[in-house]
mmCIF file of C-alpha atoms in Angstrom:
data_model
loop_
_atom_site.group_PDB
_atom_site.id
_atom_site.type_symbol
_atom_site.label_atom_id
_atom_site.label_comp_id
_atom_site.label_asym_id
_atom_site.label_seq_id
_atom_site.Cartn_x
_atom_site.Cartn_y
_atom_site.Cartn_z
ATOM 1 C CA MET A 1 -85.007 -39.695 12.311
ATOM 2 C CA SER A 2 -86.638 -38.472 9.115
ATOM 3 C CA GLU A 3 -84.651 -36.134 6.851
ATOM 4 C CA PRO A 4 -85.782 -32.470 6.558
ATOM 5 C CA THR A 5 -87.973 -32.032 3.517
ATOM 6 C CA ASP A 6 -85.716 -29.220 2.124
ATOM 7 C CA LEU A 7 -82.599 -31.353 2.057
ATOM 8 C CA VAL A 8 -84.222 -34.285 0.196
ATOM 9 C CA THR A 9 -83.115 -34.501 -3.516
ATOM 10 C CA PRO A 10 -86.092 -34.997 -5.718
ATOM 11 C CA PRO A 11 -86.008 -37.424 -8.531
ATOM 12 C CA ALA A 12 -84.687 -35.951 -11.858
ATOM 13 C CA ASP A 13 -87.158 -34.136 -14.104
ATOM 14 C CA VAL A 14 -89.803 -34.039 -11.367
ATOM 15 C CA THR A 15 -91.391 -30.931 -9.975
ATOM 16 C CA VAL A 16 -91.803 -31.104 -6.178
ATOM 17 C CA ALA A 17 -95.046 -29.474 -5.265
ATOM 18 C CA GLU A 18 -94.772 -29.771 -1.488
ATOM 19 C CA GLY A 19 -93.929 -26.623 0.229
ATOM 20 C CA THR A 20 -90.359 -26.208 1.260
ATOM 21 C CA LYS A 21 -88.336 -23.244 2.644
ATOM 22 C CA ARG A 22 -87.095 -22.764 -1.021
ATOM 23 C CA GLY A 23 -90.470 -23.015 -2.732
ATOM 24 C CA THR A 24 -91.204 -25.437 -5.582
ATOM 25 C CA ALA A 25 -88.245 -27.309 -6.764
ATOM 26 C CA THR A 26 -87.590 -28.758 -10.306
ATOM 27 C CA ALA A 27 -84.790 -31.078 -10.945
ATOM 28 C CA LYS A 28 -83.550 -31.718 -14.432
ATOM 29 C CA ILE A 29 -81.248 -34.342 -15.910
ATOM 30 C CA PRO A 30 -78.238 -32.648 -17.609
ATOM 31 C CA SER A 31 -77.486 -33.635 -21.157
ATOM 32 C CA ARG A 32 -74.375 -35.832 -21.828
ATOM 33 C CA VAL A 33 -72.700 -32.563 -23.095
ATOM 34 C CA GLN A 34 -73.452 -30.717 -19.813
ATOM 35 C CA THR A 35 -72.210 -33.605 -17.817
ATOM 36 C CA ALA A 36 -69.035 -33.842 -19.701
ATOM 37 C CA ILE A 37 -68.396 -30.121 -19.380
ATOM 38 C CA ALA A 38 -69.093 -30.320 -15.611
ATOM 39 C CA ARG A 39 -66.676 -33.200 -15.241
ATOM 40 C CA ARG A 40 -63.878 -31.647 -17.163
ATOM 41 C CA MET A 41 -64.205 -28.312 -15.475
ATOM 42 C CA ALA A 42 -64.200 -29.943 -11.959
ATOM 43 C CA GLU A 43 -61.093 -31.910 -13.037
ATOM 44 C CA VAL A 44 -59.297 -28.744 -14.091
ATOM 45 C CA ARG A 45 -60.128 -26.971 -10.878
ATOM 46 C CA ALA A 46 -59.073 -30.042 -8.857
ATOM 47 C CA THR A 47 -55.708 -30.854 -10.669
ATOM 48 C CA VAL A 48 -54.472 -27.591 -12.198
ATOM 49 C CA PRO A 49 -52.732 -24.834 -9.948
ATOM 50 C CA THR A 50 -54.018 -21.606 -11.502
ATOM 51 C CA TRP A 51 -53.672 -17.921 -10.892
ATOM 52 C CA THR A 52 -55.558 -14.974 -12.311
ATOM 53 C CA ALA A 53 -54.620 -11.389 -13.166
ATOM 54 C CA SER A 54 -56.551 -8.512 -14.832
ATOM 55 C CA VAL A 55 -55.721 -5.340 -16.800
ATOM 56 C CA ASP A 56 -58.078 -2.600 -18.150
ATOM 57 C CA ALA A 57 -57.637 -1.461 -21.592
ATOM 58 C CA ASP A 58 -58.939 1.716 -23.255
ATOM 59 C CA VAL A 59 -60.672 0.452 -26.414
ATOM 60 C CA GLU A 60 -62.354 3.734 -27.525
ATOM 61 C CA GLU A 61 -60.371 3.951 -30.857
ATOM 62 C CA LEU A 62 -60.946 0.269 -31.560
ATOM 63 C CA THR A 63 -64.746 0.400 -31.073
ATOM 64 C CA VAL A 64 -65.188 3.342 -33.371
ATOM 65 C CA GLY A 65 -62.668 1.988 -35.933
ATOM 66 C CA LEU A 66 -64.254 -1.426 -36.503
ATOM 67 C CA PRO A 67 -65.123 -2.011 -40.105
ATOM 68 C CA GLY A 68 -68.553 -3.235 -41.098
ATOM 69 C CA GLY A 69 -69.271 -7.015 -40.490
ATOM 70 C CA VAL A 70 -66.620 -7.132 -37.792
ATOM 71 C CA GLN A 71 -67.458 -7.578 -34.119
ATOM 72 C CA PHE A 72 -65.479 -6.433 -31.055
ATOM 73 C CA VAL A 73 -64.570 -9.984 -30.224
ATOM 74 C CA ASP A 74 -62.947 -10.537 -33.627
ATOM 75 C CA ALA A 75 -60.570 -7.682 -32.891
ATOM 76 C CA VAL A 76 -59.839 -9.223 -29.542
ATOM 77 C CA VAL A 77 -59.138 -12.643 -31.103
ATOM 78 C CA ARG A 78 -56.762 -11.100 -33.644
ATOM 79 C CA ALA A 79 -54.988 -9.044 -30.940
ATOM 80 C CA THR A 80 -54.767 -12.140 -28.782
ATOM 81 C CA GLY A 81 -53.045 -14.001 -31.720
ATOM 82 C CA LEU A 82 -50.596 -11.221 -32.230
ATOM 83 C CA ALA A 83 -49.727 -11.012 -28.546
ATOM 84 C CA LEU A 84 -49.347 -14.728 -28.312
ATOM 85 C CA ARG A 85 -46.727 -14.626 -31.102
ATOM 86 C CA ARG A 86 -44.774 -12.313 -28.850
ATOM 87 C CA HIS A 87 -45.108 -14.333 -25.739
ATOM 88 C CA GLU A 88 -44.695 -17.988 -26.688
ATOM 89 C CA ARG A 89 -44.598 -19.172 -23.057
ATOM 90 C CA VAL A 90 -48.203 -18.141 -22.656
ATOM 91 C CA ASN A 91 -49.034 -19.934 -25.946
ATOM 92 C CA GLY A 92 -48.231 -23.251 -24.373
ATOM 93 C CA ALA A 93 -49.133 -25.760 -21.665
ATOM 94 C CA TRP A 94 -47.774 -28.244 -19.152
ATOM 95 C CA ARG A 95 -48.072 -31.774 -20.658
ATOM 96 C CA ASP A 96 -46.756 -35.076 -19.102
ATOM 97 C CA GLY A 97 -44.166 -33.148 -16.859
ATOM 98 C CA LYS A 98 -42.933 -31.063 -19.784
ATOM 99 C CA LEU A 99 -43.345 -27.424 -20.897
ATOM 100 C CA GLU A 100 -44.687 -27.276 -24.408
ATOM 101 C CA SER A 101 -45.183 -24.079 -26.411
ATOM 102 C CA TRP A 102 -46.264 -23.556 -30.004
ATOM 103 C CA THR A 103 -45.393 -21.102 -32.771
ATOM 104 C CA GLN A 104 -48.857 -20.880 -34.123
ATOM 105 C CA ALA A 105 -51.594 -19.262 -32.095
ATOM 106 C CA ASN A 106 -54.922 -21.276 -32.315
ATOM 107 C CA VAL A 107 -57.635 -19.579 -30.245
ATOM 108 C CA ALA A 108 -60.456 -21.630 -28.970
ATOM 109 C CA LEU A 109 -63.523 -19.358 -28.756
ATOM 110 C CA ALA A 110 -66.256 -20.399 -26.353
ATOM 111 C CA VAL A 111 -69.707 -20.346 -27.792
ATOM 112 C CA ASP A 112 -72.603 -20.417 -25.328
ATOM 113 C CA LEU A 113 -75.626 -22.390 -26.849
ATOM 114 C CA ASP A 114 -78.483 -20.570 -24.997
ATOM 115 C CA GLY A 115 -77.215 -21.590 -21.604
ATOM 116 C CA GLU A 116 -77.635 -25.182 -22.365
ATOM 117 C CA SER A 117 -74.047 -26.152 -23.237
ATOM 118 C CA ILE A 118 -70.800 -24.521 -24.295
ATOM 119 C CA VAL A 119 -68.634 -25.649 -27.283
ATOM 120 C CA LEU A 120 -65.091 -24.397 -28.124
ATOM 121 C CA PRO A 121 -64.492 -24.254 -31.782
ATOM 122 C CA THR A 122 -60.942 -23.077 -32.752
ATOM 123 C CA ILE A 123 -59.885 -20.132 -34.859
ATOM 124 C CA GLN A 124 -56.628 -21.330 -36.366
ATOM 125 C CA ASP A 125 -53.594 -19.033 -36.685
ATOM 126 C CA ALA A 126 -55.262 -16.073 -35.069
ATOM 127 C CA GLY A 127 -52.131 -13.990 -35.296
ATOM 128 C CA GLY A 128 -51.656 -14.713 -39.012
ATOM 129 C CA GLN A 129 -55.152 -14.171 -40.276
ATOM 130 C CA SER A 130 -56.744 -10.848 -41.362
ATOM 131 C CA LEU A 131 -59.328 -9.284 -39.241
ATOM 132 C CA ALA A 132 -61.957 -9.869 -41.979
ATOM 133 C CA GLY A 133 -60.809 -13.457 -42.154
ATOM 134 C CA ILE A 134 -61.270 -14.029 -38.498
ATOM 135 C CA ALA A 135 -64.697 -12.414 -38.489
ATOM 136 C CA ALA A 136 -65.906 -14.586 -41.261
ATOM 137 C CA ARG A 137 -64.546 -17.742 -39.638
ATOM 138 C CA ARG A 138 -66.063 -16.766 -36.254
ATOM 139 C CA ALA A 139 -69.424 -16.189 -37.736
ATOM 140 C CA GLU A 140 -69.217 -19.560 -39.540
ATOM 141 C CA LEU A 141 -68.235 -21.461 -36.454
ATOM 142 C CA GLN A 142 -70.884 -19.930 -34.455
ATOM 143 C CA GLN A 143 -73.590 -20.780 -37.015
ATOM 144 C CA LYS A 144 -72.345 -24.393 -37.183
ATOM 145 C CA ALA A 145 -72.307 -24.555 -33.347
ATOM 146 C CA ARG A 146 -75.969 -23.498 -33.167
ATOM 147 C CA GLU A 147 -76.951 -25.965 -35.859
ATOM 148 C CA GLY A 148 -75.111 -28.814 -34.144
ATOM 149 C CA ALA A 149 -72.947 -29.211 -37.231
ATOM 150 C CA LEU A 150 -69.469 -28.758 -35.696
ATOM 151 C CA ARG A 151 -67.019 -31.534 -36.559
ATOM 152 C CA ALA A 152 -63.729 -32.547 -34.976
ATOM 153 C CA PRO A 153 -61.575 -30.424 -37.263
ATOM 154 C CA ASP A 154 -63.388 -27.346 -36.165
ATOM 155 C CA SER A 155 -62.147 -27.706 -32.661
ATOM 156 C CA ALA A 156 -58.714 -29.148 -33.337
ATOM 157 C CA GLY A 157 -55.327 -27.878 -31.980
ATOM 158 C CA PRO A 158 -56.292 -25.146 -29.577
ATOM 159 C CA THR A 159 -53.231 -23.375 -27.951
ATOM 160 C CA PHE A 160 -55.217 -20.801 -25.990
ATOM 161 C CA ALA A 161 -58.866 -20.245 -25.031
ATOM 162 C CA LEU A 162 -60.954 -16.972 -25.112
ATOM 163 C CA ILE A 163 -64.272 -16.573 -23.282
ATOM 164 C CA ASP A 164 -66.091 -13.497 -24.428
ATOM 165 C CA GLY A 165 -68.893 -12.339 -21.993
ATOM 166 C CA GLY A 166 -70.638 -10.306 -24.754
ATOM 167 C CA PRO A 167 -71.884 -6.698 -24.632
ATOM 168 C CA ASP A 168 -74.456 -7.608 -22.145
ATOM 169 C CA GLY A 169 -72.178 -9.640 -19.907
ATOM 170 C CA PRO A 170 -70.322 -8.782 -16.770
ATOM 171 C CA ASP A 171 -67.594 -6.163 -16.538
ATOM 172 C CA ARG A 172 -65.151 -8.659 -15.290
ATOM 173 C CA PHE A 173 -65.148 -12.412 -14.594
ATOM 174 C CA ASP A 174 -62.657 -15.425 -14.263
ATOM 175 C CA ALA A 175 -62.459 -18.032 -16.889
ATOM 176 C CA ILE A 176 -61.889 -21.809 -16.243
ATOM 177 C CA MET A 177 -59.392 -23.199 -18.640
ATOM 178 C CA PRO A 178 -60.446 -25.956 -20.868
ATOM 179 C CA PRO A 179 -58.182 -29.038 -20.797
ATOM 180 C CA GLY A 180 -55.222 -29.055 -23.080
ATOM 181 C CA VAL A 181 -54.231 -25.291 -22.908
ATOM 182 C CA GLY A 182 -52.159 -23.421 -20.449
ATOM 183 C CA ALA A 183 -54.204 -20.279 -20.233
ATOM 184 C CA ALA A 184 -57.663 -18.685 -20.918
ATOM 185 C CA LEU A 185 -58.748 -15.192 -21.262
ATOM 186 C CA ALA A 186 -61.983 -13.763 -20.037
ATOM 187 C CA VAL A 187 -63.146 -10.607 -21.800
ATOM 188 C CA GLY A 188 -65.587 -8.449 -19.997
ATOM 189 C CA ALA A 189 -68.060 -6.091 -21.718
ATOM 190 C CA PRO A 190 -66.732 -2.722 -22.895
ATOM 191 C CA ARG A 191 -68.198 -0.036 -20.624
ATOM 192 C CA ARG A 192 -67.999 3.694 -20.641
ATOM 193 C CA ARG A 193 -65.803 4.650 -17.605
ATOM 194 C CA PRO A 194 -63.687 7.598 -16.419
ATOM 195 C CA TRP A 195 -60.142 7.303 -17.917
ATOM 196 C CA VAL A 196 -57.175 9.413 -17.381
ATOM 197 C CA ILE A 197 -55.675 10.822 -20.468
ATOM 198 C CA GLY A 198 -52.779 13.216 -19.785
ATOM 199 C CA ASP A 199 -53.929 15.529 -17.039
ATOM 200 C CA SER A 200 -57.726 15.101 -17.815
ATOM 201 C CA ILE A 201 -60.342 12.536 -17.056
ATOM 202 C CA GLN A 202 -62.475 11.571 -19.987
ATOM 203 C CA PRO A 203 -65.258 9.035 -20.676
ATOM 204 C CA ARG A 204 -63.819 6.109 -22.674
ATOM 205 C CA HIS A 205 -64.908 2.638 -23.560
ATOM 206 C CA VAL A 206 -62.851 0.366 -21.308
ATOM 207 C CA VAL A 207 -62.617 -3.341 -21.187
ATOM 208 C CA THR A 208 -61.267 -5.613 -18.387
ATOM 209 C CA LEU A 209 -59.179 -8.561 -19.531
ATOM 210 C CA THR A 210 -58.608 -11.383 -17.041
ATOM 211 C CA LEU A 211 -56.157 -14.181 -17.589
ATOM 212 C CA THR A 212 -56.303 -17.580 -15.917
ATOM 213 C CA ALA A 213 -53.113 -19.477 -16.299
ATOM 214 C CA ASP A 214 -51.516 -22.747 -15.215
ATOM 215 C CA HIS A 215 -48.798 -21.889 -12.780
ATOM 216 C CA ARG A 216 -46.857 -24.966 -13.650
ATOM 217 C CA ALA A 217 -46.260 -23.596 -17.190
ATOM 218 C CA ILE A 218 -46.887 -19.856 -17.071
ATOM 219 C CA TYR A 219 -45.638 -17.578 -14.287
ATOM 220 C CA PRO A 220 -47.128 -14.135 -13.420
ATOM 221 C CA SER A 221 -44.127 -12.479 -15.207
ATOM 222 C CA HIS A 222 -45.013 -14.303 -18.377
ATOM 223 C CA GLY A 223 -48.765 -13.629 -18.067
ATOM 224 C CA GLY A 224 -48.401 -9.958 -17.008
ATOM 225 C CA ALA A 225 -46.162 -9.181 -19.967
ATOM 226 C CA PHE A 226 -48.715 -10.809 -22.353
ATOM 227 C CA LEU A 227 -51.614 -8.880 -20.719
ATOM 228 C CA ARG A 228 -49.741 -5.623 -21.263
ATOM 229 C CA SER A 229 -48.864 -6.492 -24.789
ATOM 230 C CA LEU A 230 -52.591 -7.346 -25.474
ATOM 231 C CA ALA A 231 -53.810 -4.193 -23.820
ATOM 232 C CA GLY A 232 -51.338 -2.111 -25.874
ATOM 233 C CA LEU A 233 -52.567 -3.702 -29.125
ATOM 234 C CA LEU A 234 -56.213 -2.916 -28.180
ATOM 235 C CA GLU A 235 -55.446 0.645 -27.103
ATOM 236 C CA ASP A 236 -53.402 1.454 -30.341
ATOM 237 C CA PRO A 237 -55.335 -0.845 -32.692
ATOM 238 C CA ARG A 238 -53.534 -0.057 -35.912
ATOM 239 C CA ASP A 239 -51.891 -3.484 -36.145
ATOM 240 C CA VAL A 240 -55.191 -5.058 -35.223
ATOM 241 C CA LEU A 241 -57.285 -3.195 -37.793
ATOM 242 C CA ASP A 242 -54.630 -3.422 -40.653
ATOM 243 C CA ALA A 243 -54.488 -6.432 -42.994
#
């Protein structure tokens, strides 16, 4: 019996002009980078038991207080580094049947290269750098990523991953952890939402932070405390904006 035409996989990089129930189909061979990303993400999903949790944070004061040349994601990276210093368990991973944690928070920041691939350069010691220093390093790494100039030291030693959806991204999404870390944070787009302040409801910029964690190394009690600390740093951003 012949196979239905809409179930036949076309050869790679060939446009199928024949009519199907899904219209004209185009198949494309993924790059080696795309194939490697797909394989690693599938391995993580298949082998790592994860859980997710979200909190909302009022970032109105932070958004109006950002100095020139600094983006919202830079402040989130610094706040993440500061929070990881307080919650060492989240700044760790399950490795070879052991719990490892680190004192220095190195945040791997996902860079989407026009939807063709994703790279994860690392901002070293995010909790110990100034906000201006983080902004400068983030801009440098993003430029190198777009130019294909990243080198191994640029992505070395991550202890945590951060995936920023950007100002035009979704309000909330879940991240898949890259290999080698125990947790990843997905940062939704800040949106104006109703927010309770005292006995009144006011429009404020609010961001949803979603943590994905390896349950073998990080329990919800650890991750929940980390998320609350992070939200607190973003809502009262004096420690984030100082230094």
